[in-house]
């Protein structure tokens, strides 16, 4: 059977990539991915054909993977974090829709919600929502509605893509929506460059997420629920155990 | 510094446990955990003191870990999946609140939302909410409110603890709430015993999640959003790329 592995390599450091991800790359003839991610697994690519493409060429990358698979080559398509959370596993299935003889296998990885939460402590211990603030592919009205309802539901909220070069004010607007049903003093936190050189994290309040120049496109943001608190410098959402 | 690692070992199979999790166990003098999870890492426990306790004794397990750490022993407290998603990382921080000299380090793992999504295809490619249907520690009214609002927000919804021996009807009630703002034909799926012997998955509609005797307490359930569809037997939520 022809195979494309869509592989989540985790945050970047080898210590957080699963053996299953390494095995999928080892089994493959071709490694496809965004240049930066391919560099993170360069050690595993010896003797393989490597096809790296610049950012934003997502469907092109899928087509390259598909072409190799059609020729009978096993392909590892690498993504950072989890291939199934805002990753390439979905669009790869869409692009290969007319090739039912090619098996698409998702190899999960540690997504930023989980790796970032670990850095901050334990914010995701109770029900949570994950929302991307990128409006490149999603109408802003949809994002806004999700923010409002997630806040109303008292979910812990994890925000991906809080800012970009072109979108400086999305996080500020998101914080305003969340604050409609959550205290400005809600404990929050954010982590930059998770599991990579320059990893940096900070705890703050919901108010301090606004007008925050420190947060950039490589940052993952966590907003606590109504019970989240800071214990010995760690952001902790209680599950409800009697202590 | 005195240390307790709260370690997510992933779904069970060694291929899905990160090297960081293995290293934390290797560095520890004592391994603490629920009996079943300790068995999954038994190979790594040679020469270590192992303290396994039966289910539901979560705070007792934390106190055992704390007592060892107070005596200067490095502890690995093992959890299945991710230690930070409905895991022990939170309650461990709470139990150790008066011991600020003990460092609590969360080691993330692959949570069932991610490992289950990979088995089904790519359902979590867009914004999603994770909700536990267990009302042991959370009032049912809170769970109900979250289900209603998550459905209204068109989140993909991942349900943990859909049933237990005592709670047979929670999933049926959850499905009724979700159906208030989502079609009964919405593509859904579920996975049992993820990454363990007897792994089994099935795609179905929202309607078919109701009165479903196949789903048990070891199952993770996925409800698609309004755009989720089945492509070559895989559950896929589009991100919005032009194909």
Coordinates of C-alpha atoms in Angstrom, one line a residue:
Chain A
X1 CA 0.0 0.0 0.0
X2 CA 1.2 3.5 -0.9
X3 CA 1.7 5.6 2.3
X4 CA 2.0 9.2 3.4
X5 CA 2.8 9.7 7.1
X6 CA 1.7 13.1 8.3
X7 CA 4.1 13.4 11.3
X8 CA 3.8 15.7 14.3
X9 CA 7.4 16.3 15.6
X10 CA 6.3 18.1 18.7
X11 CA 7.6 21.5 19.8
X12 CA 11.1 21.0 18.3
X13 CA 13.5 19.5 20.9
X14 CA 14.2 15.8 20.1
X15 CA 13.2 14.9 23.8
X16 CA 9.6 15.8 22.9
X17 CA 9.3 13.8 19.7
X18 CA 7.8 10.4 20.0
X19 CA 9.6 7.2 18.9
X20 CA 6.6 6.6 16.5
X21 CA 7.4 9.9 14.7
X22 CA 11.1 8.9 14.4
X23 CA 10.1 5.5 13.1
X24 CA 7.7 7.0 10.4
X25 CA 10.5 9.2 9.1
X26 CA 13.0 6.3 9.2
X27 CA 10.5 4.2 7.1
X28 CA 10.1 6.9 4.5
X29 CA 11.9 7.5 1.2
X30 CA 11.0 11.2 1.0
X31 CA 10.7 13.9 3.7
X32 CA 8.4 16.8 2.9
X33 CA 7.8 19.9 5.0
X34 CA 8.2 23.6 5.7
X35 CA 11.9 24.4 5.7
X36 CA 12.2 25.2 9.4
X37 CA 10.5 21.9 10.5
X38 CA 12.6 19.8 8.1
X39 CA 15.7 21.4 9.7
X40 CA 14.5 20.1 13.1
X41 CA 14.7 16.5 11.9
X42 CA 17.7 16.9 9.5
X43 CA 19.6 14.2 11.5
X44 CA 17.0 11.7 10.6
X45 CA 17.0 12.5 6.9
X46 CA 20.3 11.0 5.8
X47 CA 20.0 9.2 2.5
X48 CA 16.4 10.4 1.9
X49 CA 15.1 12.8 -0.6
X50 CA 14.2 16.1 1.2
X51 CA 11.6 18.4 -0.2
X52 CA 11.3 21.6 1.8
X53 CA 9.2 24.5 0.8
X54 CA 8.7 28.0 2.2
X55 CA 5.8 29.1 4.5
X56 CA 2.2 29.4 3.3
X57 CA 2.7 26.9 0.4
X58 CA 0.6 24.3 2.3
X59 CA -1.4 22.8 -0.6
X60 CA 1.8 22.8 -2.8
X61 CA 3.5 20.8 -0.1
X62 CA 0.6 18.3 -0.1
X63 CA 0.8 18.0 -3.9
X64 CA 4.5 17.3 -3.7
X65 CA 3.9 14.6 -1.1
X66 CA 1.1 13.1 -3.2
X67 CA 3.2 13.0 -6.4
X68 CA 5.9 11.0 -4.6
X69 CA 3.4 8.6 -3.1
X70 CA 1.8 8.0 -6.5
X71 CA 5.2 6.9 -7.7
X72 CA 5.3 4.3 -4.9
X73 CA 7.6 6.2 -2.5
X74 CA 6.7 6.3 1.2
X75 CA 6.5 9.9 2.3
X76 CA 6.9 11.5 5.7
X77 CA 5.2 14.9 5.8
X78 CA 6.5 16.7 8.9
X79 CA 4.7 19.3 10.9
X80 CA 5.6 21.0 14.2
X81 CA 3.5 20.2 17.2
X82 CA 0.7 17.7 16.4
X83 CA 0.0 17.0 12.7
X84 CA -3.8 16.9 13.6
X85 CA -4.1 20.3 15.5
X86 CA -4.1 23.1 12.9
X87 CA -1.7 20.7 11.1
X88 CA -1.3 19.3 7.7
X89 CA -3.2 16.0 8.3
X90 CA -6.5 17.4 7.2
X91 CA -5.5 19.2 4.0
X92 CA -3.3 16.2 3.0
X93 CA -6.5 14.0 3.1
X94 CA -8.4 16.7 1.0
X95 CA -5.7 16.9 -1.6
X96 CA -5.5 13.1 -1.9
X97 CA -9.3 12.7 -2.0
X98 CA -9.1 11.1 -5.5
X99 CA -6.3 8.7 -4.6
X100 CA -8.1 6.3 -2.2
X101 CA -5.3 3.8 -2.8
X102 CA -2.9 6.0 -0.9
X103 CA -3.1 5.5 2.9
X104 CA -2.7 8.7 4.9
X105 CA -1.5 8.0 8.4
X106 CA -1.5 10.7 11.1
X107 CA 1.3 10.3 13.6
X108 CA 0.4 12.5 16.6
X109 CA 2.8 14.8 18.4
X110 CA 2.8 17.1 21.4
X111 CA 0.8 20.2 20.4
X112 CA 1.6 23.7 21.8
X113 CA -1.5 23.5 24.1
X114 CA 0.1 20.6 25.9
X115 CA 3.7 21.6 25.8
X116 CA 2.9 25.2 26.7
X117 CA 0.6 24.2 29.6
X118 CA 3.4 22.0 31.0
X119 CA 5.8 25.0 31.0
X120 CA 3.3 27.1 32.9
X121 CA 2.2 24.4 35.3
X122 CA -1.2 22.8 34.9
X123 CA -3.7 25.3 33.3
X124 CA -5.6 22.7 31.2
X125 CA -6.7 20.3 34.0
X126 CA -10.3 21.1 33.3
X127 CA -12.5 21.5 30.2
X128 CA -10.8 23.8 27.6
X129 CA -11.2 25.3 24.2
X130 CA -8.4 25.8 21.6
X131 CA -8.9 28.8 19.3
X132 CA -6.6 30.2 16.6
X133 CA -6.7 34.0 16.1
X134 CA -5.5 33.7 12.5
X135 CA -8.2 35.1 10.2
X136 CA -6.3 34.1 7.0
X137 CA -8.6 31.1 6.5
X138 CA -11.4 31.8 9.0
X139 CA -13.7 34.8 9.0
X140 CA -13.0 37.0 12.1
X141 CA -16.8 36.9 12.9
X142 CA -16.5 33.1 13.5
X143 CA -13.4 33.6 15.7
X144 CA -15.2 36.4 17.7
X145 CA -18.3 34.2 18.2
X146 CA -16.1 31.3 19.5
X147 CA -14.3 33.6 21.9
X148 CA -17.5 35.0 23.3
X149 CA -19.1 31.5 23.8
X150 CA -15.9 29.9 25.1
X151 CA -15.6 32.6 27.7
X152 CA -19.3 32.3 28.7
X153 CA -18.9 28.5 29.0
X154 CA -16.0 29.1 31.5
X155 CA -13.6 27.0 29.4
X156 CA -9.9 27.5 30.0
X157 CA -8.9 29.0 26.6
X158 CA -5.7 28.3 24.7
X159 CA -5.0 30.8 21.9
X160 CA -2.8 29.8 18.9
X161 CA -1.5 32.4 16.5
X162 CA -2.3 35.4 18.8
X163 CA -0.5 37.8 16.5
X164 CA 1.4 38.1 13.3
X165 CA 3.4 40.8 11.5
X166 CA 0.2 42.0 9.8
X167 CA -2.3 41.4 12.6
X168 CA -1.1 43.2 15.7
X169 CA -4.5 43.9 17.4
X170 CA -6.2 40.4 17.2
X171 CA -5.1 39.5 20.7
X172 CA -6.3 42.8 22.1
X173 CA -9.7 42.3 20.5
X174 CA -9.9 38.7 21.7
X175 CA -9.1 39.8 25.3
X176 CA -12.0 42.3 25.1
X177 CA -14.4 39.6 24.1
X178 CA -13.2 37.2 26.7
X179 CA -13.5 39.9 29.4
X180 CA -17.2 40.2 28.7
X181 CA -17.7 37.2 30.9
X182 CA -14.4 36.8 32.8
X183 CA -12.7 38.9 35.4
X184 CA -9.9 41.2 34.2
X185 CA -7.9 39.7 37.1
X186 CA -8.2 36.1 35.7
X187 CA -4.8 34.4 36.0
X188 CA -3.3 33.9 32.5
X189 CA 0.1 33.0 31.0
X190 CA 2.0 32.7 27.8
X191 CA 4.9 30.8 26.4
X192 CA 7.2 31.7 23.5
X193 CA 9.4 29.3 21.5
X194 CA 8.1 26.3 23.4
X195 CA 10.7 23.5 23.5
X196 CA 13.1 25.5 21.4
X197 CA 16.1 27.9 22.0
X198 CA 14.9 31.1 23.6
X199 CA 11.9 29.5 25.4
X200 CA 10.4 32.1 27.7
X201 CA 7.2 32.1 29.7
X202 CA 5.3 34.6 31.9
X203 CA 2.3 34.6 34.2
X204 CA 0.0 37.6 34.1
X205 CA -3.6 38.7 34.4
X206 CA -6.2 38.9 31.6
X207 CA -5.7 42.7 31.8
X208 CA -2.0 42.3 31.2
X209 CA -2.5 40.4 28.0
X210 CA -3.8 43.6 26.5
X211 CA -1.3 46.0 24.8
X212 CA 1.4 43.4 25.5
X213 CA 4.3 44.0 23.2
X214 CA 6.1 40.9 24.5
X215 CA 3.6 38.5 22.7
X216 CA 4.4 37.6 19.1
X217 CA 3.4 35.0 16.5
X218 CA 5.6 32.3 18.2
X219 CA 3.6 32.6 21.4
X220 CA 0.9 30.4 22.8
X221 CA -1.5 32.1 25.2
X222 CA -3.5 30.6 28.1
X223 CA -6.5 32.2 29.8
X224 CA -7.6 30.6 33.0
X225 CA -11.2 29.7 33.9
X226 CA -13.0 31.1 37.0
X227 CA -11.2 28.7 39.3
X228 CA -7.6 29.0 37.9
X229 CA -5.1 30.3 40.4
X230 CA -1.3 30.7 40.8
X231 CA 0.3 28.2 43.2
X232 CA 4.1 28.7 43.9
X233 CA 4.6 30.4 40.5
X234 CA 2.6 27.7 38.6
X235 CA -0.7 28.4 36.7
X236 CA -3.1 25.7 38.1
X237 CA -6.7 25.0 37.2
X238 CA -8.3 22.8 39.9
X239 CA -10.2 19.7 38.8
X240 CA -12.2 19.8 42.0
X241 CA -10.5 17.3 44.3
X242 CA -10.9 17.9 48.1
X243 CA -7.4 18.6 49.3
Chain B
X1 CA 16.2 21.2 44.6
X2 CA 13.6 18.6 45.6
X3 CA 11.7 17.5 42.5
X4 CA 8.5 15.8 41.5
X5 CA 8.0 15.1 37.8
X6 CA 4.4 14.6 36.9
X7 CA 4.8 12.6 33.8
X8 CA 2.4 12.0 30.9
X9 CA 3.3 8.6 29.4
X10 CA 0.9 9.0 26.4
X11 CA -1.8 6.4 25.4
X12 CA 0.2 3.4 26.6
X13 CA 2.4 2.0 23.8
X14 CA 6.1 2.9 24.3
X15 CA 6.2 4.3 20.7
X16 CA 4.0 7.2 21.9
X17 CA 5.9 8.1 25.0
X18 CA 8.4 10.9 24.6
X19 CA 12.1 10.5 25.5
X20 CA 11.6 13.3 28.0
X21 CA 9.1 11.2 29.9
X22 CA 11.5 8.2 29.9
X23 CA 14.3 10.5 31.1
X24 CA 12.2 11.9 34.0
X25 CA 11.5 8.3 35.2
X26 CA 15.1 7.4 34.8
X27 CA 16.2 10.3 36.9
X28 CA 13.8 9.5 39.7
X29 CA 14.2 7.4 42.9
X30 CA 10.5 6.7 43.3
X31 CA 7.7 6.0 40.8
X32 CA 4.2 6.8 42.0
X33 CA 1.0 6.1 40.1
X34 CA -2.3 4.3 39.5
X35 CA -1.5 0.6 39.3
X36 CA -2.4 0.2 35.6
X37 CA -0.2 3.1 34.5
X38 CA 2.8 2.0 36.6
X39 CA 2.5 -1.4 34.8
X40 CA 2.9 0.4 31.5
X41 CA 6.3 1.7 32.5
X42 CA 7.4 -1.3 34.6
X43 CA 10.4 -1.8 32.3
X44 CA 11.8 1.6 33.4
X45 CA 11.3 1.0 37.1
X46 CA 14.2 -1.5 37.8
X47 CA 15.9 -0.6 41.0
X48 CA 13.4 2.1 41.9
X49 CA 10.9 2.2 44.7
X50 CA 7.4 1.8 43.1
X51 CA 4.3 3.0 44.9
X52 CA 1.2 2.1 43.0
X53 CA -2.3 2.8 44.4
X54 CA -5.8 1.8 43.2
X55 CA -8.1 4.1 41.2
X56 CA -9.8 7.1 42.7
X57 CA -7.1 7.6 45.4
X58 CA -5.8 10.7 43.6
X59 CA -5.0 12.9 46.5
X60 CA -3.5 10.0 48.5
X61 CA -1.2 9.4 45.5
X62 CA -0.1 13.0 45.6
X63 CA 0.6 12.8 49.4
X64 CA 2.7 9.7 48.9
X65 CA 4.7 11.6 46.2
X66 CA 5.0 14.6 48.5
X67 CA 6.3 12.6 51.4
X68 CA 9.1 11.0 49.3
X69 CA 10.0 14.4 47.9
X70 CA 10.2 15.9 51.4
X71 CA 12.8 13.3 52.2
X72 CA 14.9 14.4 49.3
X73 CA 13.9 11.6 46.9
X74 CA 13.2 12.6 43.2
X75 CA 9.7 11.3 42.3
X76 CA 8.1 10.5 39.0
X77 CA 4.4 10.6 39.3
X78 CA 3.1 8.8 36.1
X79 CA -0.3 9.5 34.4
X80 CA -1.7 8.2 31.2
X81 CA -2.0 10.6 28.3
X82 CA -0.9 14.1 29.2
X83 CA -0.3 14.9 32.9
X84 CA -1.8 18.3 32.2
X85 CA -5.1 17.4 30.6
X86 CA -7.5 16.1 33.3
X87 CA -4.2 14.7 34.8
X88 CA -2.4 14.8 38.1
X89 CA -0.2 17.9 37.5
X90 CA -2.8 20.2 38.9
X91 CA -3.8 18.4 42.1
X92 CA -0.1 17.7 42.8
X93 CA 0.6 21.5 42.8
X94 CA -2.4 21.9 45.1
X95 CA -1.3 19.2 47.6
X96 CA 2.2 20.6 47.6
X97 CA 1.1 24.2 48.1
X98 CA 2.8 24.6 51.5
X99 CA 6.1 23.1 50.2
X100 CA 7.4 25.8 47.8
X101 CA 10.9 24.3 48.0
X102 CA 9.6 21.3 46.1
X103 CA 9.7 21.9 42.3
X104 CA 6.8 20.3 40.4
X105 CA 7.7 19.7 36.8
X106 CA 5.0 18.8 34.3
X107 CA 6.3 16.5 31.5
X108 CA 3.7 16.6 28.7
X109 CA 2.4 13.5 26.9
X110 CA 0.1 12.7 24.0
X111 CA -3.4 13.2 25.3
X112 CA -6.4 11.1 24.0
X113 CA -7.7 14.1 22.0
X114 CA -4.6 14.0 19.9
X115 CA -3.9 10.2 19.8
X116 CA -7.6 9.5 19.1
X117 CA -7.8 12.1 16.4
X118 CA -4.8 10.6 14.7
X119 CA -6.6 7.2 14.6
X120 CA -9.7 8.7 13.1
X121 CA -7.9 11.0 10.6
X122 CA -7.8 14.7 11.2
X123 CA -11.0 15.9 13.1
X124 CA -9.2 18.5 15.3
X125 CA -7.7 20.6 12.5
X126 CA -9.9 23.6 13.4
X127 CA -10.9 25.2 16.8
X128 CA -12.1 22.6 19.3
X129 CA -13.3 22.1 22.8
X130 CA -12.4 19.2 25.2
X131 CA -15.1 18.3 27.7
X132 CA -15.2 15.5 30.3
X133 CA -18.7 14.0 30.9
X134 CA -17.7 12.8 34.4
X135 CA -19.8 14.5 37.0
X136 CA -17.8 13.1 40.0
X137 CA -16.0 16.4 40.5
X138 CA -18.0 18.8 38.2
X139 CA -21.8 19.6 38.6
X140 CA -23.8 18.3 35.6
X141 CA -25.2 21.7 35.1
X142 CA -21.7 23.1 34.3
X143 CA -21.1 20.2 31.8
X144 CA -24.5 20.8 30.2
X145 CA -23.8 24.5 29.8
X146 CA -20.4 23.8 28.2
X147 CA -21.9 21.3 25.8
X148 CA -24.6 23.8 24.7
X149 CA -22.2 26.7 24.2
X150 CA -19.5 24.6 22.5
X151 CA -22.1 23.3 20.0
X152 CA -23.4 26.8 19.4
X153 CA -19.8 28.0 18.7
X154 CA -19.3 25.3 16.1
X155 CA -16.3 23.9 17.9
X156 CA -15.2 20.3 17.0
X157 CA -16.0 18.6 20.4
X158 CA -13.9 15.9 22.0
X159 CA -15.5 14.1 24.9
X160 CA -13.5 12.4 27.6
X161 CA -15.2 9.9 30.1
X162 CA -18.3 9.5 28.0
X163 CA -19.7 6.8 30.2
X164 CA -18.9 4.8 33.3
X165 CA -20.3 1.8 35.1
X166 CA -22.6 4.1 37.1
X167 CA -23.3 6.7 34.4
X168 CA -24.7 5.0 31.4
X169 CA -26.8 7.9 30.0
X170 CA -24.4 10.9 30.1
X171 CA -23.4 10.5 26.5
X172 CA -27.0 10.3 25.4
X173 CA -27.8 13.5 27.2
X174 CA -24.7 15.2 25.8
X175 CA -25.7 14.3 22.3
X176 CA -29.2 15.7 22.8
X177 CA -27.6 19.1 23.9
X178 CA -25.2 19.2 21.1
X179 CA -28.0 18.4 18.6
X180 CA -29.7 21.6 19.6
X181 CA -27.3 23.4 17.3
X182 CA -25.8 20.7 15.1
X183 CA -27.2 18.4 12.5
X184 CA -28.0 14.8 13.5
X185 CA -26.0 13.8 10.4
X186 CA -22.8 15.5 11.6
X187 CA -19.9 13.1 11.0
X188 CA -18.5 11.8 14.3
X189 CA -16.2 9.1 15.5
X190 CA -14.9 7.3 18.5
X191 CA -11.8 5.3 19.6
X192 CA -11.5 2.7 22.3
X193 CA -8.3 1.6 24.0
X194 CA -6.2 4.1 22.1
X195 CA -2.6 2.9 21.6
X196 CA -3.3 -0.2 23.6
X197 CA -4.2 -3.8 22.9
X198 CA -7.7 -4.0 21.6
X199 CA -7.7 -0.5 19.9
X200 CA -10.8 -0.1 17.9
X201 CA -12.4 2.9 16.1
X202 CA -15.6 3.7 14.2
X203 CA -17.0 6.6 12.3
X204 CA -20.7 7.4 12.7
X205 CA -23.2 10.2 12.7
X206 CA -24.2 12.3 15.8
X207 CA -27.5 10.3 15.7
X208 CA -25.5 7.0 15.9
X209 CA -23.7 8.1 19.1
X210 CA -27.1 7.9 20.9
X211 CA -28.1 4.5 22.4
X212 CA -24.7 3.2 21.4
X213 CA -23.8 0.2 23.5
X214 CA -20.3 0.0 21.9
X215 CA -19.0 3.1 23.7
X216 CA -17.6 2.6 27.2
X217 CA -15.5 4.4 29.8
X218 CA -12.3 3.7 27.8
X219 CA -13.6 5.5 24.7
X220 CA -12.9 9.0 23.5
X221 CA -15.6 10.5 21.3
X222 CA -15.3 13.2 18.6
X223 CA -18.1 15.3 17.2
X224 CA -17.3 17.1 14.0
X225 CA -18.1 20.8 13.3
X226 CA -20.4 22.0 10.5
X227 CA -17.7 21.5 8.0
X228 CA -16.3 18.1 9.0
X229 CA -16.6 15.3 6.5
X230 CA -15.5 11.8 5.7
X231 CA -12.8 11.4 3.1
X232 CA -11.7 7.9 2.1
X233 CA -12.8 6.6 5.5
X234 CA -11.0 9.3 7.5
X235 CA -12.8 12.0 9.6
X236 CA -11.5 15.3 8.4
X237 CA -12.3 18.9 9.5
X238 CA -11.1 21.3 6.8
X239 CA -9.1 24.3 7.8
X240 CA -10.2 26.3 4.8
X241 CA -7.4 25.9 2.3
X242 CA -8.4 26.2 -1.4
X243 CA -7.7 22.8 -2.9

